[in-house]
Short mmCIF file of C-alpha atoms and ligand atoms in Angstrom, two decimals:
data_model
loop_
_atom_site.label_atom_id
_atom_site.label_comp_id
_atom_site.label_asym_id
_atom_site.label_seq_id
_atom_site.Cartn_x
_atom_site.Cartn_y
_atom_site.Cartn_z
CA UNK G 162 11.16 13.22 -8.07
CA UNK G 163 8.85 10.68 -6.43
CA UNK G 164 5.72 12.17 -4.90
CA UNK G 165 5.11 10.52 -1.51
CA UNK G 166 1.86 8.68 -0.79
CA UNK G 167 0.19 8.60 2.60
CA UNK G 168 -2.34 5.78 2.52
CA UNK G 169 -4.67 4.63 5.28
CA UNK G 170 -5.69 0.97 5.35
CA UNK G 171 -8.86 0.83 7.42
CA UNK G 172 -9.11 -2.95 7.37
CA UNK G 173 -12.43 -4.11 8.92
CA UNK G 174 -13.25 -0.78 10.55
CA UNK G 175 -15.80 1.98 9.87
CA UNK G 176 -19.40 2.11 8.77
CA UNK G 177 -20.56 4.07 5.73
CA UNK G 178 -21.48 7.09 7.88
CA UNK G 179 -18.12 7.03 9.68
CA UNK G 180 -16.32 6.79 6.36
CA UNK G 181 -18.12 9.77 4.85
CA UNK G 182 -17.61 11.85 7.98
CA UNK G 183 -13.87 11.03 8.00
CA UNK G 184 -13.41 11.92 4.34
CA UNK G 185 -15.30 15.21 4.73
CA UNK G 186 -12.93 16.10 7.57
CA UNK G 187 -9.70 15.25 5.77
CA UNK G 188 -10.60 16.77 2.40
CA UNK G 189 -9.47 20.30 3.34
CA UNK G 190 -6.24 18.89 4.83
CA UNK G 191 -5.54 16.86 1.69
CA UNK G 192 -6.32 19.90 -0.48
CA UNK G 193 -3.48 21.81 1.19
CA UNK G 194 -1.08 18.86 1.15
CA UNK G 195 0.62 19.43 -2.17
CA UNK G 196 3.67 17.52 -0.97
CA UNK G 197 1.93 14.12 -1.00
CA UNK G 198 -0.90 12.02 -2.38
CA UNK G 199 -3.56 10.95 0.11
CA UNK G 200 -5.38 7.63 -0.19
CA UNK G 201 -7.86 5.88 2.12
CA UNK G 202 -8.87 2.22 1.91
CA UNK G 203 -12.27 1.69 3.54
CA UNK G 204 -13.97 -1.72 3.66
CA UNK G 205 -15.90 -2.82 0.55
CA UNK G 206 -19.27 -1.76 1.98
CA UNK G 207 -18.19 1.87 2.25
CA UNK G 208 -16.27 2.24 -1.02
CA UNK G 209 -19.03 3.77 -3.15
CA UNK G 210 -19.95 6.26 -0.43
CA UNK G 211 -16.27 7.05 0.10
CA UNK G 212 -15.77 7.74 -3.61
CA UNK G 213 -18.82 9.99 -3.67
CA UNK G 214 -17.56 11.92 -0.64
CA UNK G 215 -14.07 12.18 -2.15
CA UNK G 216 -15.29 13.24 -5.60
CA UNK G 217 -13.54 16.36 -6.88
CA UNK G 218 -11.00 16.24 -4.05
CA UNK G 219 -7.49 14.87 -4.05
CA UNK G 220 -8.30 11.97 -1.75
CA UNK G 221 -7.86 8.67 -3.57
CA UNK G 222 -10.09 5.75 -2.64
CA UNK G 223 -8.62 2.28 -2.47
CA UNK G 224 -10.14 -1.17 -2.12
CA UNK G 225 -8.35 -3.61 0.18
CA UNK G 226 -8.52 -6.57 -2.20
CA UNK G 227 -9.68 -7.57 -5.69
CA UNK G 228 -10.53 -10.76 -7.60
CA UNK G 229 -8.78 -11.43 -10.91
CA UNK G 230 -11.82 -12.63 -12.82
CA UNK G 231 -14.12 -10.25 -14.65
CA UNK G 232 -17.15 -11.94 -13.05
CA UNK G 233 -18.16 -15.41 -11.98
CA UNK G 234 -19.06 -17.82 -9.21
CA UNK G 235 -16.75 -16.44 -6.49
CA UNK G 236 -18.86 -15.95 -3.39
CA UNK G 237 -17.67 -13.00 -1.34
CA UNK G 238 -15.21 -11.70 -3.93
CA UNK G 239 -15.29 -8.41 -5.82
CA UNK G 240 -14.38 -8.01 -9.50
CA UNK G 241 -12.09 -5.28 -10.88
CA UNK G 242 -14.89 -3.53 -12.82
CA UNK G 243 -17.01 -3.46 -9.64
CA UNK G 244 -14.27 -1.52 -7.87
CA UNK G 245 -14.05 0.92 -10.76
CA UNK G 246 -17.86 1.18 -10.75
CA UNK G 247 -17.75 2.02 -7.03
CA UNK G 248 -15.30 4.84 -7.80
CA UNK G 249 -12.03 3.31 -6.59
CA UNK G 250 -8.75 4.72 -7.81
CA UNK G 251 -6.42 2.28 -6.04
CA UNK G 252 -6.40 -1.26 -4.70
CA UNK G 253 -4.22 -2.88 -2.03
CA UNK G 254 -2.97 -6.28 -3.18
CA UNK G 255 -1.18 -9.00 -1.21
CA UNK G 256 -1.52 -7.44 2.24
CA UNK G 257 0.02 -9.78 4.81
CA UNK G 258 -3.39 -10.23 6.47
CA UNK G 259 -4.74 -11.57 3.16
CA UNK G 260 -1.67 -13.75 2.73
CA UNK G 261 -1.94 -15.15 6.27
CA UNK G 262 -5.71 -15.19 6.92
CA UNK G 263 -6.66 -16.38 3.43
CA UNK G 264 -3.54 -18.20 2.27
CA UNK G 265 -3.03 -15.79 -0.62
CA UNK G 266 -0.05 -16.84 -2.74
CA UNK G 267 2.36 -14.84 -4.89
CA UNK G 268 0.69 -16.37 -7.93
CA UNK G 269 -2.70 -15.03 -6.82
CA UNK G 270 -1.12 -11.66 -6.05
CA UNK G 271 0.19 -11.66 -9.61
CA UNK G 272 -3.24 -12.45 -11.10
CA UNK G 273 -4.87 -9.75 -8.99
CA UNK G 274 -2.19 -7.26 -9.95
CA UNK G 275 -2.65 -7.87 -13.67
CA UNK G 276 -6.43 -7.62 -13.33
CA UNK G 277 -6.15 -4.35 -11.41
CA UNK G 278 -3.84 -2.87 -14.04
CA UNK G 279 -6.15 -3.98 -16.84
CA UNK G 280 -9.04 -2.25 -15.05
CA UNK G 281 -7.07 1.00 -14.79
CA UNK G 282 -6.62 0.88 -11.01
CA UNK G 283 -3.39 1.88 -9.24
CA UNK G 284 -2.23 -1.21 -7.33
CA UNK G 285 -0.48 -0.92 -3.98
CA UNK G 286 1.37 -4.23 -3.80
CA UNK G 287 2.47 -5.37 -0.34
CA UNK G 288 5.54 -7.45 0.42
CA UNK G 289 7.21 -8.21 3.73
CA UNK G 290 8.95 -10.82 5.81
CA UNK G 291 7.87 -12.47 9.04
CA UNK G 292 9.97 -12.14 12.20
CA UNK G 293 11.59 -15.57 11.84
CA UNK G 294 12.77 -14.62 8.34
CA UNK G 295 14.22 -11.33 9.57
CA UNK G 296 15.97 -13.03 12.50
CA UNK G 297 17.42 -15.79 10.37
CA UNK G 298 18.75 -13.36 7.77
CA UNK G 299 16.28 -14.47 5.09
CA UNK G 300 14.63 -11.08 4.47
CA UNK G 301 16.28 -10.54 1.08
CA UNK G 302 15.41 -14.04 -0.11
CA UNK G 303 11.76 -13.77 0.98
CA UNK G 304 11.30 -10.36 -0.63
CA UNK G 305 12.91 -11.56 -3.85
CA UNK G 306 10.47 -14.49 -4.01
CA UNK G 307 7.47 -12.24 -3.32
CA UNK G 308 8.69 -9.60 -5.76
CA UNK G 309 9.46 -12.00 -8.59
CA UNK G 310 6.32 -14.09 -8.08
CA UNK G 311 3.94 -11.22 -7.44
CA UNK G 312 5.23 -9.06 -10.28
CA UNK G 313 5.92 -11.83 -12.83
CA UNK G 314 5.24 -10.98 -16.45
CA UNK G 315 4.73 -7.24 -15.97
CA UNK G 316 6.08 -4.93 -18.66
CA UNK G 317 8.17 -1.93 -17.54
CA UNK G 318 5.26 0.32 -18.46
CA UNK G 319 2.85 -1.72 -16.30
CA UNK G 320 5.42 -1.68 -13.50
CA UNK G 321 5.53 2.12 -13.70
CA UNK G 322 1.85 2.21 -12.64
CA UNK G 323 2.28 0.31 -9.40
CA UNK G 324 3.13 1.37 -5.87
CA UNK G 325 5.04 -1.05 -3.64
CA UNK G 326 4.47 -1.23 0.11
CA UNK G 327 7.19 -2.81 2.20
CA UNK G 328 5.46 -4.05 5.32
CA UNK G 329 7.52 -6.23 7.65
CA UNK G 330 4.87 -8.53 9.13
CA UNK G 331 6.43 -8.31 12.59
CA UNK G 332 5.79 -4.55 12.59
CA UNK G 333 2.13 -4.58 11.56
CA UNK G 334 -0.21 -3.70 14.40
CA UNK G 335 2.46 -4.62 16.95
CA UNK G 336 3.75 -1.17 17.86
CA UNK G 337 7.17 -2.42 16.78
CA UNK G 338 8.47 -0.31 13.88
CA UNK G 339 11.46 -1.00 11.70
CA UNK G 340 14.05 1.71 12.33
CA UNK G 341 14.19 4.26 9.51
CA UNK G 342 17.61 2.89 8.52
CA UNK G 343 16.38 -0.70 8.51
CA UNK G 344 13.38 0.24 6.38
CA UNK G 345 15.53 2.30 4.00
CA UNK G 346 18.00 -0.60 3.58
CA UNK G 347 15.15 -2.92 2.67
CA UNK G 348 13.67 -0.35 0.27
CA UNK G 349 17.08 -0.19 -1.45
CA UNK G 350 17.02 -3.94 -1.79
CA UNK G 351 13.54 -3.77 -3.39
CA UNK G 352 14.64 -0.97 -5.70
CA UNK G 353 17.60 -3.12 -6.77
CA UNK G 354 15.23 -5.96 -7.62
CA UNK G 355 13.14 -3.49 -9.63
CA UNK G 356 16.29 -2.28 -11.41
CA UNK G 357 17.29 -5.82 -12.38
CA UNK G 358 13.82 -6.71 -13.62
CA UNK G 359 12.48 -3.49 -15.14
CA UNK G 360 15.44 -1.15 -15.68
CA UNK G 361 16.94 1.96 -14.13
CA UNK G 362 14.27 4.48 -15.14
CA UNK G 363 11.39 2.45 -13.72
CA UNK G 364 13.31 1.48 -10.58
CA UNK G 365 14.19 5.05 -9.69
CA UNK G 366 10.60 6.21 -10.30
CA UNK G 367 8.66 3.54 -8.39
CA UNK G 368 7.21 4.66 -5.06
CA UNK G 369 8.04 2.32 -2.18
CA UNK G 370 5.94 2.95 0.92
CA UNK G 371 6.82 1.70 4.38
CA UNK G 372 4.11 0.11 6.53
CA UNK G 373 4.22 -1.23 10.07
CA UNK G 374 3.14 0.74 13.14
CA UNK G 375 3.68 4.12 11.49
CA UNK G 376 2.44 6.84 13.85
CA UNK G 377 2.61 10.62 14.04
CA UNK G 378 5.63 10.38 16.35
CA UNK G 379 7.74 8.16 14.10
CA UNK G 380 6.62 9.23 10.61
CA UNK G 381 9.12 12.13 10.46
CA UNK G 382 12.14 9.87 10.96
CA UNK G 383 10.89 7.40 8.38
CA UNK G 384 10.00 10.05 5.80
CA UNK G 385 13.40 11.73 6.26
CA UNK G 386 14.90 8.69 4.53
CA UNK G 387 15.27 9.38 0.85
CA UNK G 388 14.38 5.78 0.07
CA UNK G 389 10.99 5.95 1.81
CA UNK G 390 8.30 7.34 -0.47
CA UNK G 391 5.36 7.34 1.89
CA UNK G 392 3.50 5.16 4.34
CA UNK G 393 0.78 2.55 4.33
CA UNK G 394 -0.82 2.96 7.73
CA UNK G 395 -3.32 0.80 9.61
CA UNK G 396 -4.12 1.75 13.21
CA UNK G 397 -2.99 5.37 13.08
CA UNK G 398 -5.08 6.05 9.97
CA UNK G 399 -8.37 5.47 11.78
CA UNK G 400 -8.54 8.77 13.66
CA UNK G 401 -8.80 12.07 11.83
CA UNK G 402 -6.24 13.77 14.09
CA UNK G 403 -3.55 11.15 13.69
CA UNK G 404 -4.15 10.67 9.96
CA UNK G 405 -3.97 14.45 9.52
CA UNK G 406 -0.68 14.49 11.41
CA UNK G 407 0.62 11.74 9.13
CA UNK G 408 -0.39 13.69 6.02
CA UNK G 409 1.40 16.72 7.44
CA UNK G 410 4.49 14.74 8.46
CA UNK G 411 7.50 16.86 9.47
CA UNK G 412 9.38 18.12 6.42
CA UNK G 413 12.62 20.03 6.03
C1 LIG K 705 -1.24 -2.14 7.65
O1 LIG K 705 -2.30 -2.64 7.92
O2 LIG K 705 -0.90 -2.10 6.46
C2 LIG K 705 -0.41 -1.61 8.73
C3 LIG K 705 0.79 -1.20 8.43
O3 LIG K 705 -0.95 -1.58 9.98
P1 LIG K 705 -0.37 -0.77 11.27
O4 LIG K 705 -0.03 0.61 10.81
O5 LIG K 705 -1.49 -0.79 12.28
O6 LIG K 705 0.83 -1.51 11.74
#
């Protein structure tokens, strides 16, 4: 039984005060939500305050990126132990905005992933195709490359500690969502790749979240798919009401 994860990626939004206020408001909602895990990913500046506000609750706090080195001359980057020191439980790795804005490669994703695992963080690893890949029938090929490159060298036991987020790039922030069936088909493809690389037990246990314009009015259809184990949400995670509605997505 895979416990769903509802994770909010706040990107470059929210001050420290806004972050603390938001977490205080969702804590009681998360406390009642035994059906899922709740995670928020504030910007770096608000992580320590977020972790303090979330302390003792079941709201996980995620960074949005990580550097692979323990420390060093990397202006603007944040080391794994710094995220742990700030109180993070999770870290998003390989988000398409990092891949496209900062040219992040699968090899870098892989280094970040290994560093996050070594630091004891739960990585949320993002993969997803651009529209041209989807339209030219290359989705499977692109995801295989990202999966094999990003997850290279992981042991099955390391793999069992990660969460995968399938985020078709054409659906992020565009209002255009993959249909539940389309997302589920792609999740099956990812689970097959996991099966080939890490074995049946690990593949059937890994949580695969869907991300891309998830909103309160479409989350029910997506979550009704057995293959979809939660959502990584950008825009609709920024308001308490909509994030609360996502946490309490319609269930049978
Ligand atoms: C995201 O940033 O991971 C995302 C899925 O954004 P949005 O929900 O706004 O499409």
